[in-house]
C-alpha cells in the first residue's frame, strides 16, 4: 500500500509558485471584504485636536479646588476660544479643549453654586482629555497591505476622509460538481439519487474566503463532456474546483480529463476526513494556467478540505495573511478518541470558560454526517497514532472569520 502523504507536503505543493493577483483602485463604499494591495497612510491626526472624553468642565490644573466662573460653553463641533485666566469652560463630550486648559472634570464631580463652579482640589494634568493624534498620527501607516477590509477598517478609512483604495482582484473560481446521481434541490429524487449539498456549501465558503464564482457547472459522467467543461472553466477562472470524480472507477472521469489537458498530482493524505486530494494545472488559451483542486465528493470531507486547502490558496492569491492560515486555539478536550495512521480533524464546539477554552466533540464524527459541521466552530487537530482523554490539551483551528 502506498504511503500516506503528510498534509504539509500537499499544502506546500498547492501553494508552490502562487503569485498574488493584480490590483486596481476601488471606491471605499464598495470595498467591504476586499484585500488591500498596498499600505494606506494616514492623512491627518486622529483625533485632530485635543477633545473632552466626557461632559464636564475644562480648567487649568493650577485653579483646582477653586470656585470658578464659566467663561464659555463648548459643544462638539464648535471652535473653542483660549481659556480666560481664573475661569473654567463648560464642555461636552468631543468638544475641543480650549487653549490654556490642561484637564477636564466630569460634571458629576463639580458643584454648581451661585458664585460659580466649585471644582475638586485633587486633579491630574490630562484628566479626561483625548490628545491630538492619540489614535493615529498623520503620515503613519493607517492600514497594512494584505488586510481584509471589514467594519473597523472601513471606519478607519472614513475617519481619514479616504474615498478610494487599491485592492486585489477577487480570485475567479469555477466550481464543478460531478456524478449523475447528484441532482439539485427542487428536483424529485429518483432511486439512487441524492441532492447536491456541495454546491451551496462550497459556494458560501468560496465567498467567505475572498473568491467569486465565475462558473458553476455540473459534469456528466462522460469523459469528453468533462474535458470540454474543464477547458471552458479554465478560460474563465483562476481556480477550478471539482467535487468527486478523481478516483480510479470507470465513472470517475475528472482524473483522465485533467491529465489529458494539463498536469495532475493525486495525493493520498494522512488525513481524516478527506484522504484523497487532487492538485494540478489547467492551460488557458492565453498561455497562462488555472489552478486545479479536486475535492472529495463526500460533503464533510469537502468542507474540511476547503478550510485546510482552499482557504490558504485563495489567501495566497489575495496576499492576505489572515486567510492563508487559520487561527489556532489550545483547548481542553471534553471527549475521548484514538487515531491510527491519519491525523484527525474533529468537528468541535469551543466554549470559553473562566478556566480556559473547552472543546466538545460532535458525537458522530463519521465523514457522512454533515450535521457535525453545522454546529462546529473549530476543528480539533488530533495527531496520528495518539489517544485523547478528557482534560488533554489539543490544538483547535478556529472556523469563524477573524478578519
mmCIF file of C-alpha atoms in Angstrom:
data_model
loop_
_atom_site.group_PDB
_atom_site.id
_atom_site.type_symbol
_atom_site.label_atom_id
_atom_site.label_comp_id
_atom_site.label_asym_id
_atom_site.label_seq_id
_atom_site.Cartn_x
_atom_site.Cartn_y
_atom_site.Cartn_z
ATOM 1 C CA UNK A 1 0.000 0.000 0.000
ATOM 2 C CA UNK A 2 1.316 3.454 -0.928
ATOM 3 C CA UNK A 3 2.494 5.554 1.966
ATOM 4 C CA UNK A 4 0.135 8.325 3.042
ATOM 5 C CA UNK A 5 1.496 11.821 2.399
ATOM 6 C CA UNK A 6 1.658 14.442 5.135
ATOM 7 C CA UNK A 7 -0.818 17.297 4.826
ATOM 8 C CA UNK A 8 2.006 19.843 4.925
ATOM 9 C CA UNK A 9 3.530 18.370 1.738
ATOM 10 C CA UNK A 10 0.255 18.687 -0.174
ATOM 11 C CA UNK A 11 -0.237 22.239 1.076
ATOM 12 C CA UNK A 12 3.293 23.207 0.015
ATOM 13 C CA UNK A 13 2.674 21.743 -3.453
ATOM 14 C CA UNK A 14 -0.640 23.569 -3.678
ATOM 15 C CA UNK A 15 0.951 26.940 -2.897
ATOM 16 C CA UNK A 16 4.118 26.454 -4.962
ATOM 17 C CA UNK A 17 4.575 29.305 -7.429
ATOM 18 C CA UNK A 18 1.383 31.131 -6.485
ATOM 19 C CA UNK A 19 1.622 34.831 -7.321
ATOM 20 C CA UNK A 20 -0.753 37.468 -5.923
ATOM 21 C CA UNK A 21 -3.399 38.657 -8.340
ATOM 22 C CA UNK A 22 -3.278 42.117 -9.893
ATOM 23 C CA UNK A 23 -4.815 45.116 -8.147
ATOM 24 C CA UNK A 24 -6.903 48.148 -9.050
ATOM 25 C CA UNK A 25 -8.332 51.217 -7.298
ATOM 26 C CA UNK A 26 -11.822 50.852 -5.826
ATOM 27 C CA UNK A 27 -14.205 53.219 -4.046
ATOM 28 C CA UNK A 28 -14.222 52.577 -0.295
ATOM 29 C CA UNK A 29 -18.020 52.382 -0.427
ATOM 30 C CA UNK A 30 -17.592 49.192 -2.493
ATOM 31 C CA UNK A 31 -14.516 47.785 -0.737
ATOM 32 C CA UNK A 32 -16.086 45.753 2.091
ATOM 33 C CA UNK A 33 -14.403 42.356 2.298
ATOM 34 C CA UNK A 34 -11.704 43.237 -0.227
ATOM 35 C CA UNK A 35 -7.951 42.918 0.435
ATOM 36 C CA UNK A 36 -5.617 45.910 0.388
ATOM 37 C CA UNK A 37 -2.863 45.652 -2.213
ATOM 38 C CA UNK A 38 -0.732 48.391 -0.679
ATOM 39 C CA UNK A 39 -0.457 50.175 2.678
ATOM 40 C CA UNK A 40 -2.736 53.127 3.351
ATOM 41 C CA UNK A 41 -1.052 56.101 5.016
ATOM 42 C CA UNK A 42 -2.823 58.458 7.406
ATOM 43 C CA UNK A 43 -3.542 61.896 6.018
ATOM 44 C CA UNK A 44 -4.296 63.556 9.353
ATOM 45 C CA UNK A 45 -4.088 63.138 13.102
ATOM 46 C CA UNK A 46 -6.934 61.293 14.842
ATOM 47 C CA UNK A 47 -8.268 62.914 16.850
ATOM 48 C CA UNK A 48 -7.415 66.111 15.014
ATOM 49 C CA UNK A 49 -7.423 68.210 18.208
ATOM 50 C CA UNK A 50 -7.424 67.748 21.983
ATOM 51 C CA UNK A 51 -11.009 66.970 22.966
ATOM 52 C CA UNK A 52 -13.009 66.118 26.032
ATOM 53 C CA UNK A 53 -13.725 62.490 26.874
ATOM 54 C CA UNK A 54 -16.894 63.433 28.752
ATOM 55 C CA UNK A 55 -19.333 66.161 29.739
ATOM 56 C CA UNK A 56 -17.855 68.438 32.365
ATOM 57 C CA UNK A 57 -15.643 71.481 32.867
ATOM 58 C CA UNK A 58 -12.249 72.317 31.364
ATOM 59 C CA UNK A 59 -9.807 74.247 33.573
ATOM 60 C CA UNK A 60 -6.192 74.928 34.420
ATOM 61 C CA UNK A 61 -4.853 72.467 36.971
ATOM 62 C CA UNK A 62 -3.491 75.461 38.912
ATOM 63 C CA UNK A 63 -7.102 76.524 39.591
ATOM 64 C CA UNK A 64 -8.164 73.159 41.035
ATOM 65 C CA UNK A 65 -10.118 73.464 44.279
ATOM 66 C CA UNK A 66 -11.377 76.958 43.419
ATOM 67 C CA UNK A 67 -14.865 78.219 42.669
ATOM 68 C CA UNK A 68 -14.587 79.419 39.063
ATOM 69 C CA UNK A 69 -16.884 81.345 36.739
ATOM 70 C CA UNK A 70 -17.848 79.752 33.425
ATOM 71 C CA UNK A 71 -16.284 81.820 30.637
ATOM 72 C CA UNK A 72 -17.507 79.823 27.610
ATOM 73 C CA UNK A 73 -19.610 76.864 26.545
ATOM 74 C CA UNK A 74 -18.045 74.351 24.129
ATOM 75 C CA UNK A 75 -20.184 71.741 22.381
ATOM 76 C CA UNK A 76 -18.812 69.155 19.955
ATOM 77 C CA UNK A 77 -18.215 70.723 16.574
ATOM 78 C CA UNK A 78 -17.816 74.270 17.901
ATOM 79 C CA UNK A 79 -14.479 76.115 17.972
ATOM 80 C CA UNK A 80 -13.053 76.933 21.394
ATOM 81 C CA UNK A 81 -11.608 80.280 22.479
ATOM 82 C CA UNK A 82 -8.483 80.422 24.669
ATOM 83 C CA UNK A 83 -9.474 79.870 28.287
ATOM 84 C CA UNK A 84 -9.754 83.133 30.220
ATOM 85 C CA UNK A 85 -7.485 83.190 33.321
ATOM 86 C CA UNK A 86 -9.246 82.209 36.548
ATOM 87 C CA UNK A 87 -12.208 80.623 34.752
ATOM 88 C CA UNK A 88 -13.457 77.277 33.534
ATOM 89 C CA UNK A 89 -15.290 76.248 30.370
ATOM 90 C CA UNK A 90 -18.452 74.204 30.219
ATOM 91 C CA UNK A 91 -17.524 71.419 27.790
ATOM 92 C CA UNK A 92 -19.296 68.429 26.298
ATOM 93 C CA UNK A 93 -18.015 65.085 25.069
ATOM 94 C CA UNK A 94 -15.995 65.575 21.885
ATOM 95 C CA UNK A 95 -15.719 69.304 22.425
ATOM 96 C CA UNK A 96 -12.387 70.998 21.669
ATOM 97 C CA UNK A 97 -10.340 71.580 24.821
ATOM 98 C CA UNK A 98 -9.575 75.304 24.897
ATOM 99 C CA UNK A 99 -6.008 76.576 24.788
ATOM 100 C CA UNK A 100 -4.766 77.001 28.355
ATOM 101 C CA UNK A 101 -6.871 74.193 29.868
ATOM 102 C CA UNK A 102 -4.999 71.073 30.908
ATOM 103 C CA UNK A 103 -7.681 68.888 32.477
ATOM 104 C CA UNK A 104 -11.419 68.198 32.351
ATOM 105 C CA UNK A 105 -13.536 67.441 35.426
ATOM 106 C CA UNK A 106 -16.617 65.320 34.846
ATOM 107 C CA UNK A 107 -19.809 67.134 35.705
ATOM 108 C CA UNK A 108 -20.674 64.658 38.483
ATOM 109 C CA UNK A 109 -17.634 65.888 40.446
ATOM 110 C CA UNK A 110 -18.422 69.579 40.016
ATOM 111 C CA UNK A 111 -20.650 71.598 42.362
ATOM 112 C CA UNK A 112 -22.751 74.339 40.783
ATOM 113 C CA UNK A 113 -23.105 77.359 43.099
ATOM 114 C CA UNK A 114 -24.331 80.938 42.707
ATOM 115 C CA UNK A 115 -20.705 82.086 42.771
ATOM 116 C CA UNK A 116 -19.597 79.684 40.047
ATOM 117 C CA UNK A 117 -18.438 76.106 39.671
ATOM 118 C CA UNK A 118 -16.639 74.608 42.650
ATOM 119 C CA UNK A 119 -14.146 72.006 41.411
ATOM 120 C CA UNK A 120 -12.155 69.304 43.256
ATOM 121 C CA UNK A 121 -8.689 70.131 44.531
ATOM 122 C CA UNK A 122 -7.042 66.815 43.652
ATOM 123 C CA UNK A 123 -6.801 66.644 39.871
ATOM 124 C CA UNK A 124 -4.221 65.221 37.478
ATOM 125 C CA UNK A 125 -3.000 67.043 34.365
ATOM 126 C CA UNK A 126 -4.546 65.480 31.269
ATOM 127 C CA UNK A 127 -7.564 64.040 33.079
ATOM 128 C CA UNK A 128 -10.386 63.182 30.650
ATOM 129 C CA UNK A 129 -8.600 64.720 27.652
ATOM 130 C CA UNK A 130 -8.166 62.750 24.439
ATOM 131 C CA UNK A 131 -4.952 64.155 22.996
ATOM 132 C CA UNK A 132 -4.492 65.009 19.353
ATOM 133 C CA UNK A 133 -3.046 62.073 17.404
ATOM 134 C CA UNK A 134 -3.682 59.580 20.195
ATOM 135 C CA UNK A 135 -5.219 57.080 17.763
ATOM 136 C CA UNK A 136 -3.381 57.893 14.529
ATOM 137 C CA UNK A 137 -0.592 60.296 13.633
ATOM 138 C CA UNK A 138 -0.543 61.949 10.221
ATOM 139 C CA UNK A 139 1.955 60.206 7.929
ATOM 140 C CA UNK A 140 1.891 56.917 9.828
ATOM 141 C CA UNK A 141 0.631 53.645 8.381
ATOM 142 C CA UNK A 142 -3.118 53.563 8.803
ATOM 143 C CA UNK A 143 -3.741 50.066 7.385
ATOM 144 C CA UNK A 144 -1.200 47.472 6.138
ATOM 145 C CA UNK A 145 -1.155 45.752 2.770
ATOM 146 C CA UNK A 146 -2.860 42.366 2.896
ATOM 147 C CA UNK A 147 -5.563 43.477 5.323
ATOM 148 C CA UNK A 148 -9.118 42.423 4.572
ATOM 149 C CA UNK A 149 -11.388 45.443 4.844
ATOM 150 C CA UNK A 150 -14.048 44.774 7.440
ATOM 151 C CA UNK A 151 -16.135 47.086 9.610
ATOM 152 C CA UNK A 152 -13.447 48.706 11.775
ATOM 153 C CA UNK A 153 -11.009 49.190 8.887
ATOM 154 C CA UNK A 154 -13.718 50.796 6.752
ATOM 155 C CA UNK A 155 -14.464 53.150 9.631
ATOM 156 C CA UNK A 156 -10.762 53.953 9.924
ATOM 157 C CA UNK A 157 -10.641 54.906 6.234
ATOM 158 C CA UNK A 158 -13.745 57.055 6.550
ATOM 159 C CA UNK A 159 -12.219 58.814 9.551
ATOM 160 C CA UNK A 160 -9.410 59.960 7.270
ATOM 161 C CA UNK A 161 -11.744 61.094 4.512
ATOM 162 C CA UNK A 162 -10.298 58.431 2.191
ATOM 163 C CA UNK A 163 -12.683 57.571 -0.641
ATOM 164 C CA UNK A 164 -10.571 55.172 -2.748
ATOM 165 C CA UNK A 165 -8.121 52.340 -2.036
ATOM 166 C CA UNK A 166 -6.147 49.879 -4.162
ATOM 167 C CA UNK A 167 -7.334 46.293 -3.659
ATOM 168 C CA UNK A 168 -6.557 42.865 -5.077
ATOM 169 C CA UNK A 169 -8.843 41.474 -7.717
ATOM 170 C CA UNK A 170 -11.016 38.705 -6.330
ATOM 171 C CA UNK A 171 -9.897 35.229 -7.437
ATOM 172 C CA UNK A 172 -12.307 33.881 -10.058
ATOM 173 C CA UNK A 173 -13.389 30.362 -9.154
ATOM 174 C CA UNK A 174 -15.085 27.671 -11.226
ATOM 175 C CA UNK A 175 -16.993 25.080 -9.181
ATOM 176 C CA UNK A 176 -17.862 21.833 -10.953
ATOM 177 C CA UNK A 177 -19.871 19.078 -9.312
ATOM 178 C CA UNK A 178 -19.637 15.544 -10.685
ATOM 179 C CA UNK A 179 -21.804 12.463 -10.584
ATOM 180 C CA UNK A 180 -25.032 11.671 -12.447
ATOM 181 C CA UNK A 181 -26.505 10.568 -9.132
ATOM 182 C CA UNK A 182 -26.292 14.135 -7.758
ATOM 183 C CA UNK A 183 -29.287 16.392 -8.510
ATOM 184 C CA UNK A 184 -30.236 19.913 -7.482
ATOM 185 C CA UNK A 185 -32.753 20.632 -4.700
ATOM 186 C CA UNK A 186 -36.242 21.077 -6.131
ATOM 187 C CA UNK A 187 -35.859 18.095 -8.461
ATOM 188 C CA UNK A 188 -37.708 14.910 -7.466
ATOM 189 C CA UNK A 189 -35.269 12.201 -6.414
ATOM 190 C CA UNK A 190 -35.142 9.023 -8.445
ATOM 191 C CA UNK A 191 -33.904 5.784 -6.846
ATOM 192 C CA UNK A 192 -30.187 6.011 -6.089
ATOM 193 C CA UNK A 193 -30.023 9.809 -6.385
ATOM 194 C CA UNK A 194 -29.123 12.413 -3.754
ATOM 195 C CA UNK A 195 -29.298 16.174 -3.504
ATOM 196 C CA UNK A 196 -26.268 18.367 -4.183
ATOM 197 C CA UNK A 197 -25.176 19.690 -0.794
ATOM 198 C CA UNK A 198 -21.650 20.527 -2.002
ATOM 199 C CA UNK A 199 -22.682 23.340 -4.340
ATOM 200 C CA UNK A 200 -24.274 25.751 -1.806
ATOM 201 C CA UNK A 201 -21.773 24.802 0.902
ATOM 202 C CA UNK A 202 -18.682 25.439 -1.204
ATOM 203 C CA UNK A 203 -20.199 28.498 -2.866
ATOM 204 C CA UNK A 204 -20.560 30.140 0.528
ATOM 205 C CA UNK A 205 -17.067 29.117 1.643
ATOM 206 C CA UNK A 206 -15.530 30.481 -1.568
ATOM 207 C CA UNK A 207 -17.244 33.823 -0.908
ATOM 208 C CA UNK A 208 -16.074 33.817 2.723
ATOM 209 C CA UNK A 209 -12.517 33.094 1.590
ATOM 210 C CA UNK A 210 -12.489 36.114 -0.727
ATOM 211 C CA UNK A 211 -13.244 34.472 -4.078
ATOM 212 C CA UNK A 212 -16.048 34.975 -6.558
ATOM 213 C CA UNK A 213 -17.784 32.372 -8.680
ATOM 214 C CA UNK A 214 -17.025 32.709 -12.376
ATOM 215 C CA UNK A 215 -18.516 29.382 -13.409
ATOM 216 C CA UNK A 216 -20.941 26.975 -11.750
ATOM 217 C CA UNK A 217 -21.476 23.695 -13.599
ATOM 218 C CA UNK A 218 -22.344 20.020 -13.377
ATOM 219 C CA UNK A 219 -20.100 17.486 -15.156
ATOM 220 C CA UNK A 220 -21.900 14.452 -16.543
ATOM 221 C CA UNK A 221 -20.374 11.007 -16.238
ATOM 222 C CA UNK A 222 -18.748 11.315 -19.655
ATOM 223 C CA UNK A 223 -15.057 11.833 -20.428
ATOM 224 C CA UNK A 224 -15.337 14.134 -23.436
ATOM 225 C CA UNK A 225 -18.056 16.260 -21.849
ATOM 226 C CA UNK A 226 -15.905 16.599 -18.720
ATOM 227 C CA UNK A 227 -12.907 17.645 -20.842
ATOM 228 C CA UNK A 228 -14.932 20.348 -22.603
ATOM 229 C CA UNK A 229 -16.268 21.638 -19.306
ATOM 230 C CA UNK A 230 -12.786 21.856 -17.782
ATOM 231 C CA UNK A 231 -11.489 23.753 -20.830
ATOM 232 C CA UNK A 232 -14.335 26.290 -20.552
ATOM 233 C CA UNK A 233 -13.825 26.628 -16.802
ATOM 234 C CA UNK A 234 -10.064 27.246 -17.132
ATOM 235 C CA UNK A 235 -10.719 30.043 -19.652
ATOM 236 C CA UNK A 236 -12.856 31.880 -17.096
ATOM 237 C CA UNK A 237 -11.222 31.134 -13.751
ATOM 238 C CA UNK A 238 -8.028 31.424 -11.736
ATOM 239 C CA UNK A 239 -9.012 28.294 -9.820
ATOM 240 C CA UNK A 240 -11.062 25.293 -10.939
ATOM 241 C CA UNK A 241 -12.577 23.135 -8.181
ATOM 242 C CA UNK A 242 -14.272 19.795 -8.682
ATOM 243 C CA UNK A 243 -16.055 17.594 -6.165
ATOM 244 C CA UNK A 244 -15.682 13.840 -6.645
ATOM 245 C CA UNK A 245 -14.657 12.030 -9.804
ATOM 246 C CA UNK A 246 -10.895 11.786 -9.189
ATOM 247 C CA UNK A 247 -10.729 8.158 -8.120
ATOM 248 C CA UNK A 248 -9.980 5.239 -10.458
ATOM 249 C CA UNK A 249 -13.515 3.955 -11.039
ATOM 250 C CA UNK A 250 -14.976 3.551 -14.507
ATOM 251 C CA UNK A 251 -17.266 6.554 -13.955
ATOM 252 C CA UNK A 252 -14.554 8.796 -12.464
ATOM 253 C CA UNK A 253 -13.699 10.953 -15.482
ATOM 254 C CA UNK A 254 -12.109 14.017 -13.868
ATOM 255 C CA UNK A 255 -8.715 12.358 -13.380
ATOM 256 C CA UNK A 256 -8.155 11.329 -17.028
ATOM 257 C CA UNK A 257 -9.690 14.585 -18.271
ATOM 258 C CA UNK A 258 -7.286 16.752 -16.275
ATOM 259 C CA UNK A 259 -4.313 14.531 -17.162
ATOM 260 C CA UNK A 260 -5.103 14.845 -20.864
ATOM 261 C CA UNK A 261 -5.306 18.635 -20.662
ATOM 262 C CA UNK A 262 -2.619 19.651 -18.192
ATOM 263 C CA UNK A 263 -0.946 18.371 -15.051
ATOM 264 C CA UNK A 264 -2.433 16.350 -12.203
ATOM 265 C CA UNK A 265 -0.998 15.206 -8.879
ATOM 266 C CA UNK A 266 -3.061 12.791 -6.817
ATOM 267 C CA UNK A 267 -2.410 12.671 -3.115
ATOM 268 C CA UNK A 268 -3.421 10.086 -0.568
ATOM 269 C CA UNK A 269 -3.173 12.188 2.560
ATOM 270 C CA UNK A 270 -2.654 11.157 6.158
ATOM 271 C CA UNK A 271 -5.890 12.995 6.892
ATOM 272 C CA UNK A 272 -9.348 12.156 8.160
ATOM 273 C CA UNK A 273 -11.821 13.115 6.824
ATOM 274 C CA UNK A 274 -10.726 13.739 3.233
ATOM 275 C CA UNK A 275 -7.861 11.361 2.388
ATOM 276 C CA UNK A 276 -7.971 11.838 -1.444
ATOM 277 C CA UNK A 277 -6.949 15.219 -2.839
ATOM 278 C CA UNK A 278 -6.149 16.160 -6.438
ATOM 279 C CA UNK A 279 -3.957 19.147 -7.338
ATOM 280 C CA UNK A 280 -2.975 20.304 -10.777
ATOM 281 C CA UNK A 281 -2.868 22.952 -13.504
ATOM 282 C CA UNK A 282 -5.105 23.524 -16.500
ATOM 283 C CA UNK A 283 -3.835 25.507 -19.523
ATOM 284 C CA UNK A 284 -5.508 28.638 -20.840
ATOM 285 C CA UNK A 285 -5.573 29.841 -24.473
ATOM 286 C CA UNK A 286 -3.531 32.900 -23.447
ATOM 287 C CA UNK A 287 -0.656 30.706 -22.301
ATOM 288 C CA UNK A 288 -1.439 31.030 -18.627
ATOM 289 C CA UNK A 289 -2.638 28.386 -16.214
ATOM 290 C CA UNK A 290 -5.602 27.899 -13.925
ATOM 291 C CA UNK A 291 -5.013 26.072 -10.677
ATOM 292 C CA UNK A 292 -6.990 22.865 -10.218
ATOM 293 C CA UNK A 293 -8.154 21.351 -6.918
ATOM 294 C CA UNK A 294 -10.192 18.148 -6.818
ATOM 295 C CA UNK A 295 -12.003 17.779 -3.514
ATOM 296 C CA UNK A 296 -13.636 14.567 -2.326
ATOM 297 C CA UNK A 297 -17.313 14.242 -3.190
ATOM 298 C CA UNK A 298 -18.219 13.498 0.425
ATOM 299 C CA UNK A 299 -19.601 16.807 1.790
ATOM 300 C CA UNK A 300 -17.886 16.543 5.189
ATOM 301 C CA UNK A 301 -14.546 15.819 3.530
ATOM 302 C CA UNK A 302 -15.144 18.695 1.119
ATOM 303 C CA UNK A 303 -15.987 21.039 3.979
ATOM 304 C CA UNK A 304 -12.850 20.202 5.960
ATOM 305 C CA UNK A 305 -10.719 20.203 2.799
ATOM 306 C CA UNK A 306 -11.994 23.654 1.857
ATOM 307 C CA UNK A 307 -10.817 25.095 5.179
ATOM 308 C CA UNK A 308 -7.462 23.320 5.050
ATOM 309 C CA UNK A 309 -6.607 23.861 1.367
ATOM 310 C CA UNK A 310 -8.907 26.266 -0.481
ATOM 311 C CA UNK A 311 -8.691 28.985 2.157
ATOM 312 C CA UNK A 312 -4.873 29.219 2.146
ATOM 313 C CA UNK A 313 -4.777 29.045 -1.656
ATOM 314 C CA UNK A 314 -7.249 31.909 -2.048
ATOM 315 C CA UNK A 315 -5.389 33.765 0.699
ATOM 316 C CA UNK A 316 -2.121 33.409 -1.249
ATOM 317 C CA UNK A 317 -3.762 34.687 -4.446
ATOM 318 C CA UNK A 318 -5.002 37.687 -2.462
ATOM 319 C CA UNK A 319 -1.719 38.101 -0.500
ATOM 320 C CA UNK A 320 -3.842 38.103 2.658
ATOM 321 C CA UNK A 321 -2.007 36.542 5.645
ATOM 322 C CA UNK A 322 -5.193 36.256 7.730
ATOM 323 C CA UNK A 323 -6.731 33.988 5.084
ATOM 324 C CA UNK A 324 -3.580 31.958 4.491
ATOM 325 C CA UNK A 325 -3.671 30.476 7.993
ATOM 326 C CA UNK A 326 -6.344 29.524 10.472
ATOM 327 C CA UNK A 327 -6.263 30.921 13.984
ATOM 328 C CA UNK A 328 -5.058 28.317 16.460
ATOM 329 C CA UNK A 329 -6.639 27.971 19.915
ATOM 330 C CA UNK A 330 -5.475 25.474 22.522
ATOM 331 C CA UNK A 331 -8.366 23.935 24.399
ATOM 332 C CA UNK A 332 -9.088 21.262 26.995
ATOM 333 C CA UNK A 333 -10.737 18.196 25.476
ATOM 334 C CA UNK A 334 -14.067 17.011 26.839
ATOM 335 C CA UNK A 335 -14.084 13.820 24.802
ATOM 336 C CA UNK A 336 -12.203 10.579 24.200
ATOM 337 C CA UNK A 337 -10.774 9.404 20.876
ATOM 338 C CA UNK A 338 -7.979 7.369 19.356
ATOM 339 C CA UNK A 339 -6.250 7.740 15.978
ATOM 340 C CA UNK A 340 -4.235 5.372 13.825
ATOM 341 C CA UNK A 341 -2.177 6.323 10.744
ATOM 342 C CA UNK A 342 -4.019 9.534 9.874
ATOM 343 C CA UNK A 343 -4.301 12.914 11.553
ATOM 344 C CA UNK A 344 -7.913 13.600 12.511
ATOM 345 C CA UNK A 345 -9.739 16.910 12.272
ATOM 346 C CA UNK A 346 -12.676 16.548 14.625
ATOM 347 C CA UNK A 347 -15.616 18.922 14.416
ATOM 348 C CA UNK A 348 -15.884 20.545 17.830
ATOM 349 C CA UNK A 349 -17.669 23.339 19.632
ATOM 350 C CA UNK A 350 -15.311 25.604 21.567
ATOM 351 C CA UNK A 351 -16.643 27.054 24.803
ATOM 352 C CA UNK A 352 -14.729 29.744 26.640
ATOM 353 C CA UNK A 353 -14.845 29.239 30.403
ATOM 354 C CA UNK A 354 -13.089 31.032 33.288
ATOM 355 C CA UNK A 355 -10.667 28.089 33.374
ATOM 356 C CA UNK A 356 -9.896 28.397 29.656
ATOM 357 C CA UNK A 357 -11.256 27.117 26.326
ATOM 358 C CA UNK A 358 -13.019 23.754 26.297
ATOM 359 C CA UNK A 359 -13.607 21.600 23.189
ATOM 360 C CA UNK A 360 -16.733 19.454 22.940
ATOM 361 C CA UNK A 361 -16.667 16.981 20.047
ATOM 362 C CA UNK A 362 -19.749 16.256 17.967
ATOM 363 C CA UNK A 363 -20.900 12.780 18.969
ATOM 364 C CA UNK A 364 -20.894 11.263 15.455
ATOM 365 C CA UNK A 365 -17.673 12.097 13.561
ATOM 366 C CA UNK A 366 -18.470 9.902 10.551
ATOM 367 C CA UNK A 367 -17.497 11.585 7.282
ATOM 368 C CA UNK A 368 -21.064 11.305 6.028
ATOM 369 C CA UNK A 369 -22.558 13.296 8.903
ATOM 370 C CA UNK A 370 -22.742 16.897 7.660
ATOM 371 C CA UNK A 371 -24.601 17.967 10.799
ATOM 372 C CA UNK A 372 -21.246 17.691 12.588
ATOM 373 C CA UNK A 373 -20.119 20.713 10.544
ATOM 374 C CA UNK A 374 -23.241 22.792 11.130
ATOM 375 C CA UNK A 375 -22.692 23.295 14.848
ATOM 376 C CA UNK A 376 -18.880 23.193 14.859
ATOM 377 C CA UNK A 377 -16.917 26.404 15.336
ATOM 378 C CA UNK A 378 -13.499 24.727 15.271
ATOM 379 C CA UNK A 379 -11.561 21.683 14.110
ATOM 380 C CA UNK A 380 -9.668 19.818 16.826
ATOM 381 C CA UNK A 381 -6.333 18.560 15.468
ATOM 382 C CA UNK A 382 -5.628 15.064 16.760
ATOM 383 C CA UNK A 383 -2.196 13.734 15.681
ATOM 384 C CA UNK A 384 -1.816 10.289 14.143
ATOM 385 C CA UNK A 385 -1.189 7.347 16.482
ATOM 386 C CA UNK A 386 -2.452 9.151 19.560
ATOM 387 C CA UNK A 387 -5.086 8.876 22.262
ATOM 388 C CA UNK A 388 -7.101 11.743 23.708
ATOM 389 C CA UNK A 389 -8.737 11.686 27.112
ATOM 390 C CA UNK A 390 -10.852 14.335 28.849
ATOM 391 C CA UNK A 391 -8.603 17.075 30.183
ATOM 392 C CA UNK A 392 -5.924 16.716 27.493
ATOM 393 C CA UNK A 393 -4.824 19.893 25.713
ATOM 394 C CA UNK A 394 -5.457 19.996 21.961
ATOM 395 C CA UNK A 395 -4.835 22.490 19.169
ATOM 396 C CA UNK A 396 -8.102 23.670 17.626
ATOM 397 C CA UNK A 397 -8.434 25.604 14.370
ATOM 398 C CA UNK A 398 -10.979 28.411 14.636
ATOM 399 C CA UNK A 399 -13.596 28.363 11.873
ATOM 400 C CA UNK A 400 -15.115 31.774 12.456
ATOM 401 C CA UNK A 401 -13.889 34.720 10.383
ATOM 402 C CA UNK A 402 -11.317 36.842 12.259
ATOM 403 C CA UNK A 403 -10.623 39.446 9.599
#
